[in-house]
CSV table of N, CA and C in Angstrom, one decimal:
chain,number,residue,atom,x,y,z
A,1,UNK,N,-61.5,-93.3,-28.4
A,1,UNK,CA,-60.3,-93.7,-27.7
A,1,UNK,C,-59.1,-93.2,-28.5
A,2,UNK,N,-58.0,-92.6,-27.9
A,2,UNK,CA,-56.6,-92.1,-28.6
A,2,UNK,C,-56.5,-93.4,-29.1
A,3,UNK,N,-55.2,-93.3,-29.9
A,3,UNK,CA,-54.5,-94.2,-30.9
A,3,UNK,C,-53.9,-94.9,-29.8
A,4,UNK,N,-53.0,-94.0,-28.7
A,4,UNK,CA,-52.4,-95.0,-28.2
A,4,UNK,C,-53.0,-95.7,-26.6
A,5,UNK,N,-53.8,-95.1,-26.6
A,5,UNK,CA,-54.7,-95.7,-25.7
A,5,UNK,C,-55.5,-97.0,-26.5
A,6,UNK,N,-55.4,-97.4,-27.1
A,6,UNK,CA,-55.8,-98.5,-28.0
A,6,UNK,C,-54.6,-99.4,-28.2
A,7,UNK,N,-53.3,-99.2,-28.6
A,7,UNK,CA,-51.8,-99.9,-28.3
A,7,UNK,C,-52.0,-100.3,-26.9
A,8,UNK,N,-51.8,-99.2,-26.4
A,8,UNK,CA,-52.3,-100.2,-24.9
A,8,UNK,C,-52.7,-101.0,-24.5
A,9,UNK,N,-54.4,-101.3,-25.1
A,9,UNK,CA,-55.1,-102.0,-24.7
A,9,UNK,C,-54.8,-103.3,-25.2
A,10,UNK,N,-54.5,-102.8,-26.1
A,10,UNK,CA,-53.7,-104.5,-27.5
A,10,UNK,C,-52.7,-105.3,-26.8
A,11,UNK,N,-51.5,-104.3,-26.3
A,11,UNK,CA,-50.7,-105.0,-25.8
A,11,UNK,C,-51.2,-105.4,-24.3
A,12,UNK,N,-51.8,-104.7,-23.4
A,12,UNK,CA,-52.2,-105.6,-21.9
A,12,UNK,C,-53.2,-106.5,-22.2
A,13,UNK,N,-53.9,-106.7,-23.6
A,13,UNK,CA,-55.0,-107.9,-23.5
A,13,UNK,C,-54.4,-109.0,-23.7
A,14,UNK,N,-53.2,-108.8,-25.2
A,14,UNK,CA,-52.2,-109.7,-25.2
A,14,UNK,C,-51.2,-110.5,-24.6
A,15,UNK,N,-50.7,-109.5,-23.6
A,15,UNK,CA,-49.7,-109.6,-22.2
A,15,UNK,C,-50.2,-111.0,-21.7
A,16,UNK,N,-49.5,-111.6,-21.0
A,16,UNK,CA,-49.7,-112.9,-19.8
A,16,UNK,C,-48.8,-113.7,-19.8
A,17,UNK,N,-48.7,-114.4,-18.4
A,17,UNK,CA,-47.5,-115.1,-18.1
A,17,UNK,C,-47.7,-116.1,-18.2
A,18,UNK,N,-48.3,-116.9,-19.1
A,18,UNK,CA,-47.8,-118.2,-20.0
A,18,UNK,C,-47.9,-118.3,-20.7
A,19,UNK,N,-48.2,-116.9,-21.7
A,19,UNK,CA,-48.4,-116.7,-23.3
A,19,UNK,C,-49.8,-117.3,-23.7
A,20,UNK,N,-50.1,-118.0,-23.0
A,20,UNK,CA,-51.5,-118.5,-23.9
A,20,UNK,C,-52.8,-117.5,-23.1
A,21,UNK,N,-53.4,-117.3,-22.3
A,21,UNK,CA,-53.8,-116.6,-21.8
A,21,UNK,C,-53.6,-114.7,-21.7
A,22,UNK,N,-54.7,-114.5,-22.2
A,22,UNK,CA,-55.1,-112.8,-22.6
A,22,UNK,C,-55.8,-112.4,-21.4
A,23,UNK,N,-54.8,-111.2,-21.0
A,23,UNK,CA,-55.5,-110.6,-19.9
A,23,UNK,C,-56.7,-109.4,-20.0
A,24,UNK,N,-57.3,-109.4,-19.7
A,24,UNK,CA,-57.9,-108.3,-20.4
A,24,UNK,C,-57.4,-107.0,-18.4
A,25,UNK,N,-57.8,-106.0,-18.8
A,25,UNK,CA,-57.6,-105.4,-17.8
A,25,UNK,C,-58.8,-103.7,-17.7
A,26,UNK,N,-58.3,-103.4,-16.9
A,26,UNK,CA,-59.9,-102.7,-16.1
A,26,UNK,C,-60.6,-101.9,-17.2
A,27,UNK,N,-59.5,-101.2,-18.0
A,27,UNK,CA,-60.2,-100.2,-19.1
A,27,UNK,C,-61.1,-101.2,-20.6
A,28,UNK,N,-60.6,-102.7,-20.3
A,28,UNK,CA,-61.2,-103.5,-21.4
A,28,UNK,C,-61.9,-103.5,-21.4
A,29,UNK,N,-62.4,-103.8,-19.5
A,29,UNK,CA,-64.0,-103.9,-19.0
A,29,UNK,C,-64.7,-103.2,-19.5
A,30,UNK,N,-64.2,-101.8,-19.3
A,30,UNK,CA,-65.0,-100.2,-19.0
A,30,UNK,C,-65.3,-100.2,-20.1
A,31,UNK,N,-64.9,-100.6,-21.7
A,31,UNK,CA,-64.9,-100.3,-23.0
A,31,UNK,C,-65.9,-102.0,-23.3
A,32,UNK,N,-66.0,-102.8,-22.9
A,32,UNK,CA,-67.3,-103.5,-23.1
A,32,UNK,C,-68.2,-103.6,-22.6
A,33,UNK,N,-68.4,-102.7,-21.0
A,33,UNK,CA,-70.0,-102.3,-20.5
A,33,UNK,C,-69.8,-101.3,-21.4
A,34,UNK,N,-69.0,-100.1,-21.9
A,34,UNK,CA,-70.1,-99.0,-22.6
A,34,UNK,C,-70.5,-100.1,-24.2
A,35,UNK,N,-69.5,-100.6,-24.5
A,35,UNK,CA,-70.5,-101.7,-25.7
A,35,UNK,C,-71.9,-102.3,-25.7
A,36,UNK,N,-71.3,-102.9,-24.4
A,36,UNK,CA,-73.3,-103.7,-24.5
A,36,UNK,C,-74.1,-102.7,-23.8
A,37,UNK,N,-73.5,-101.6,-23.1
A,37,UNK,CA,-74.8,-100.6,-22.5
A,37,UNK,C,-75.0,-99.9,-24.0
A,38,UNK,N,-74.5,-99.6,-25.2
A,38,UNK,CA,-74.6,-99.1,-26.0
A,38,UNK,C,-75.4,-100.0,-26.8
A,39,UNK,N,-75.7,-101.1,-26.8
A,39,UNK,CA,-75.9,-102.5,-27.6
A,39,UNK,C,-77.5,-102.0,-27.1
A,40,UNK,N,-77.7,-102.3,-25.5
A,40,UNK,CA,-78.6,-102.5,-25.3
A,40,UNK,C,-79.5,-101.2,-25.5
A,41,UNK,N,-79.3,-99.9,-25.4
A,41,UNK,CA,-80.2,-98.9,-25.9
A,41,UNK,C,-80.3,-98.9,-27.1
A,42,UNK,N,-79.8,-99.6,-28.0
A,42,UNK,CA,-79.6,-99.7,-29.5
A,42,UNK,C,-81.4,-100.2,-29.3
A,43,UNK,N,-81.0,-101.6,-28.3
A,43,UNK,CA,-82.1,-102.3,-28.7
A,43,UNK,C,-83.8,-102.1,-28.3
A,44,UNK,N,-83.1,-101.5,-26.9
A,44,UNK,CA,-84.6,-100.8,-26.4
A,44,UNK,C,-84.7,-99.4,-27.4
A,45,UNK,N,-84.5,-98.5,-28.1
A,45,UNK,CA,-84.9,-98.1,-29.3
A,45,UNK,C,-85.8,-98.8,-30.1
A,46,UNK,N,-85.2,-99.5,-30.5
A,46,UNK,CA,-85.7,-100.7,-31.7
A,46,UNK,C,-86.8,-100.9,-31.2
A,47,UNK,N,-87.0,-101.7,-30.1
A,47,UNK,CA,-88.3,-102.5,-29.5
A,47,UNK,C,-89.6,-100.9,-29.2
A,48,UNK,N,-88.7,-100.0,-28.9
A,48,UNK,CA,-89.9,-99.0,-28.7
A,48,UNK,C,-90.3,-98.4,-30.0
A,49,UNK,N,-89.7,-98.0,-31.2
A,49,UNK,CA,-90.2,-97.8,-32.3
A,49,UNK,C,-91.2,-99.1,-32.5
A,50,UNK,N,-90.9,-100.1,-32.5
A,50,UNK,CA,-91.5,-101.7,-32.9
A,50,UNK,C,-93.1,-101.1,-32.3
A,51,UNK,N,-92.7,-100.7,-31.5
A,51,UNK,CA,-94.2,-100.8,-30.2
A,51,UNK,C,-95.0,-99.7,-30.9
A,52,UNK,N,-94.5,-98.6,-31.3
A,52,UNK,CA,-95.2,-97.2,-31.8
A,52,UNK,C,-95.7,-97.3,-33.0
A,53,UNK,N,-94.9,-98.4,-33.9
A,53,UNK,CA,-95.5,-98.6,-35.1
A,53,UNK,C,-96.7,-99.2,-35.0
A,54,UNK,N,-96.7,-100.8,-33.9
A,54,UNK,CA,-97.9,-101.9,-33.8
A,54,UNK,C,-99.1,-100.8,-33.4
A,55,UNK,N,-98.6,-100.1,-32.5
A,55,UNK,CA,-99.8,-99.2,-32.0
A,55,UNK,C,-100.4,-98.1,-32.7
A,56,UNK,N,-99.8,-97.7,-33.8
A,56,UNK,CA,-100.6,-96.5,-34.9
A,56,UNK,C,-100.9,-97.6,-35.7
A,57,UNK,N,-100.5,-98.7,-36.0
A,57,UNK,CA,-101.1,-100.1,-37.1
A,57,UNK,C,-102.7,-100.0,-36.3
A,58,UNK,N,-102.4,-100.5,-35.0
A,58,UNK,CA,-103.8,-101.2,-34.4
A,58,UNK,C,-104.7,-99.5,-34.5
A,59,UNK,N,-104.5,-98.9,-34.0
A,59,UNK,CA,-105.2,-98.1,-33.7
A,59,UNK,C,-106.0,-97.4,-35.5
A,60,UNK,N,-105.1,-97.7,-36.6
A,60,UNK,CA,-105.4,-97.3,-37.8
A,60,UNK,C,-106.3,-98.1,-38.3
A,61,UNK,N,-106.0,-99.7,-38.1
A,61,UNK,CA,-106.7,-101.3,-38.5
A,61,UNK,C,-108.1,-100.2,-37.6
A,62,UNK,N,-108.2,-100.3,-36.6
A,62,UNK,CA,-109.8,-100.2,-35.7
A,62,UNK,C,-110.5,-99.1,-36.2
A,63,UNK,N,-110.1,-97.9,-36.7
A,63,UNK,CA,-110.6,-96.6,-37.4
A,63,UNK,C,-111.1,-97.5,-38.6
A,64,UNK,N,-110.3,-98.2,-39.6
A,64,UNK,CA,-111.3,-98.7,-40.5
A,64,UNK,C,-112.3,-99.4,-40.0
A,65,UNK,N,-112.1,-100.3,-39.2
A,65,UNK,CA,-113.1,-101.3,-38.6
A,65,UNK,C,-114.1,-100.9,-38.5
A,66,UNK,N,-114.1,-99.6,-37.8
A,66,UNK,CA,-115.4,-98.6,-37.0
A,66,UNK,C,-115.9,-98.1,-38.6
A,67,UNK,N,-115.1,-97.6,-39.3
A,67,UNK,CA,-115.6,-97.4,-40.6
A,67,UNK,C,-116.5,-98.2,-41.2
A,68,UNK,N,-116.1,-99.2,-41.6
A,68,UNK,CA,-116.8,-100.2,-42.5
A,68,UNK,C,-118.4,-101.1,-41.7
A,69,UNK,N,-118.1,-100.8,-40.1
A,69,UNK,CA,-119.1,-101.0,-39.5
A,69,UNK,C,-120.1,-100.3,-39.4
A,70,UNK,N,-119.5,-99.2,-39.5
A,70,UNK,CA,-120.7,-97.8,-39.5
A,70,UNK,C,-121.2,-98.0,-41.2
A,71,UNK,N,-120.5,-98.3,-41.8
A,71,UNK,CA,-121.0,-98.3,-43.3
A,71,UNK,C,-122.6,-99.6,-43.6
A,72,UNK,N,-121.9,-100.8,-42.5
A,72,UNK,CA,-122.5,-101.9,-42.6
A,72,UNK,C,-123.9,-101.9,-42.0
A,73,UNK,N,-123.9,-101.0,-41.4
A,73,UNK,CA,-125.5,-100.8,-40.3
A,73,UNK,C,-126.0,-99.5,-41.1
A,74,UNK,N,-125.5,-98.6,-41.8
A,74,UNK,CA,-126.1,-98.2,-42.8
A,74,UNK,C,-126.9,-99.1,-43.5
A,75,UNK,N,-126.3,-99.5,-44.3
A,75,UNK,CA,-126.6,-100.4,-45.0
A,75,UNK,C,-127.8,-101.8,-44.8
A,76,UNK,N,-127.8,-102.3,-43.3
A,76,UNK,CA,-128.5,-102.7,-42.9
A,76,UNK,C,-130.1,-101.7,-42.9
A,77,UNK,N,-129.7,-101.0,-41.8
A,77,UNK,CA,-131.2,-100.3,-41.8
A,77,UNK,C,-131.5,-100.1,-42.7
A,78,UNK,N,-131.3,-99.7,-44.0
A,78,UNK,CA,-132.0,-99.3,-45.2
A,78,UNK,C,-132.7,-100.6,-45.7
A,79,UNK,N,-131.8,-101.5,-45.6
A,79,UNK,CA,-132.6,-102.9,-45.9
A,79,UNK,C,-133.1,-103.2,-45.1
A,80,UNK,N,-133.8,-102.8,-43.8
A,80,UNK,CA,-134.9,-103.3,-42.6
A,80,UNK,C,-135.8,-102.5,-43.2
A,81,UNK,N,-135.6,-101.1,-43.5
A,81,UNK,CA,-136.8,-99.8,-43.9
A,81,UNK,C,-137.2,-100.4,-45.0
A,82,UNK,N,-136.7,-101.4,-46.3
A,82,UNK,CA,-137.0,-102.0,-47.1
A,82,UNK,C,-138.2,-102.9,-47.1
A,83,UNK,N,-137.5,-103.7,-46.3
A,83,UNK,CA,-138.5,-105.1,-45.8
A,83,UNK,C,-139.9,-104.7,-45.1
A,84,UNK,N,-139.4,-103.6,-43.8
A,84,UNK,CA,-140.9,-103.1,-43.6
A,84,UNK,C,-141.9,-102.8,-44.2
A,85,UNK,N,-141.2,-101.8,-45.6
A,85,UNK,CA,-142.3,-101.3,-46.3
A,85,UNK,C,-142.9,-102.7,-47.4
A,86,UNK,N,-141.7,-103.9,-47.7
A,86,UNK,CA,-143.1,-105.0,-48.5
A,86,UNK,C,-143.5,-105.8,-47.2
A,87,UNK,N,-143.3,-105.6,-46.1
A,87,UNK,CA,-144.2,-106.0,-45.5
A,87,UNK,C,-145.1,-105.5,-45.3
A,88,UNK,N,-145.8,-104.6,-45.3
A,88,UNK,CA,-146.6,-103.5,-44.7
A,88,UNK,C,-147.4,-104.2,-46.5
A,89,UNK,N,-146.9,-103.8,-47.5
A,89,UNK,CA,-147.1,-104.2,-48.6
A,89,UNK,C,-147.8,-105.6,-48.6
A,90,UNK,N,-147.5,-106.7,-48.1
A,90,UNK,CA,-147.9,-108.1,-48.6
A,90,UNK,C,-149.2,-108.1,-47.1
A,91,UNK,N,-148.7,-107.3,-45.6
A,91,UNK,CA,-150.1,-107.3,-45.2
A,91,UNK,C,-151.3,-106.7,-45.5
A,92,UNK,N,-151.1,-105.9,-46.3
A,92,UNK,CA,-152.6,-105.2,-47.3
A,92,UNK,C,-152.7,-106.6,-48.1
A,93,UNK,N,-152.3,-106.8,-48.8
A,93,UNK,CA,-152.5,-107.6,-50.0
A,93,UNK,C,-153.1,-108.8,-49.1
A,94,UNK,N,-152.8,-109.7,-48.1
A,94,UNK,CA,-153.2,-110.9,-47.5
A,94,UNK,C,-154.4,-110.0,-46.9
A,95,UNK,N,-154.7,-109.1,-46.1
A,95,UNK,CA,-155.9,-108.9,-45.5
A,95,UNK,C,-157.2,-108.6,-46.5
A,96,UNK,N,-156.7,-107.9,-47.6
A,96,UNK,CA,-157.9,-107.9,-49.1
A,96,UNK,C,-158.0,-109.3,-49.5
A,97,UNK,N,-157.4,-110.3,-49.6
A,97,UNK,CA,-157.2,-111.8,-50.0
A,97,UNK,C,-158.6,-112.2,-48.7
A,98,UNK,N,-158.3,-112.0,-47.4
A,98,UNK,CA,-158.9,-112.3,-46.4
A,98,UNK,C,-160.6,-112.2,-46.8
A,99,UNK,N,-160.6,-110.9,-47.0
A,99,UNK,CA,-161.8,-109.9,-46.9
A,99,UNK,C,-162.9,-110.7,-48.3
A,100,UNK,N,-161.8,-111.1,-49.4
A,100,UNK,CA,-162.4,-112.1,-50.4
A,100,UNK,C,-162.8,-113.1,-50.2
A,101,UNK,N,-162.0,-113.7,-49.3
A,101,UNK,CA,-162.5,-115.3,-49.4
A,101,UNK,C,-163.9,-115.4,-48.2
A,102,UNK,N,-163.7,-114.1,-47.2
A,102,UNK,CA,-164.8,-114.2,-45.9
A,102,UNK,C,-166.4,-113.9,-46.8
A,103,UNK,N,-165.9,-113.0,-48.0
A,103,UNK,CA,-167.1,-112.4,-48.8
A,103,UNK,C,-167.7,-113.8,-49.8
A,104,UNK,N,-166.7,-114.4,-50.3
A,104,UNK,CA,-167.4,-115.5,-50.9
A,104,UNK,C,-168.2,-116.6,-49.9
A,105,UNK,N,-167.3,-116.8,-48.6
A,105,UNK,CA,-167.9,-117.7,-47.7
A,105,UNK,C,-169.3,-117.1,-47.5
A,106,UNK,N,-169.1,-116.1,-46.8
A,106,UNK,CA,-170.9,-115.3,-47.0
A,106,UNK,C,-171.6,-115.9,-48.2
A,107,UNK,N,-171.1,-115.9,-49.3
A,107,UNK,CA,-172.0,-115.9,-50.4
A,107,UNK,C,-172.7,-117.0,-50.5
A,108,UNK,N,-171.5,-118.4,-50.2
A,108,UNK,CA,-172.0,-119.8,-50.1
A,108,UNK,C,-172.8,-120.1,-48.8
A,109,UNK,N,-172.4,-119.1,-47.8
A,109,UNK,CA,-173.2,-119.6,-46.5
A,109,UNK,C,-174.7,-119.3,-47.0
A,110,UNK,N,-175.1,-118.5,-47.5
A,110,UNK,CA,-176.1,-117.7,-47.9
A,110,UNK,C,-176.9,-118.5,-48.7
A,111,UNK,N,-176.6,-119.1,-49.7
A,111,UNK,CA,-176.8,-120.6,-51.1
A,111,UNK,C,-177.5,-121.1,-50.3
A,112,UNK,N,-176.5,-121.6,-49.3
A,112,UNK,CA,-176.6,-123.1,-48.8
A,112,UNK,C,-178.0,-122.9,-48.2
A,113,UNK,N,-177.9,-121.7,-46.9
A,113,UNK,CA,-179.1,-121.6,-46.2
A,113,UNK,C,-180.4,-121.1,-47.1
């Protein structure tokens, strides 16, 4: 706005006929919708940056997530393929345990009769 388009505006906001009351007049208007229309794209910027940050955050948070999950079920199966094999392990050993005690029972069935 010129310099003296601004005197203007000073003196018609000031202006009024009982001195206590400020008029504002049409160009005051026009000069605070472009304020708050300026205000408000200020703010819908803001809020949309806000949104583009939360959403490369979330979307970055879930790439680790999927990470550390894929790490975790790693990690699991190896310790299932673990446990299989002392299992596989402790059922040899209990079925030879078996095969002993059926061979001694033989032995005592055998005494007895």
């Amino acid at each position: 706005m010129a310099l003296d388009d601004l005197e203007k505006a000073k003196k018609e906001v000031t202006a009024s006929g009982s001195g206590e009351e400020a008029r504002i007049t049409e160009i005051g208007y026009f000069y605070l919708a472009q304020q708050i229309n300026t205000l408000m794209q200020i703010h819908n910027e803001f809020r949309n940056n806000v949104d583009l940050r939360f959403d490369s955050l979330r979307q970055e948070i879930k790439q680790q997530i999927d990470g550390i999950k894929q790490e975790l079920k790693g990690e699991m199966d190896s310790v299932k393929q673990q446990n299989g094999g002392m299992r596989q392990e402790f059922k040899g050993e209990i079925d030879s345990v078996k095969q002993q005690i059926d061979g001694f029972r033989q032995a005592l069935v055998g005494e007895i009769n």
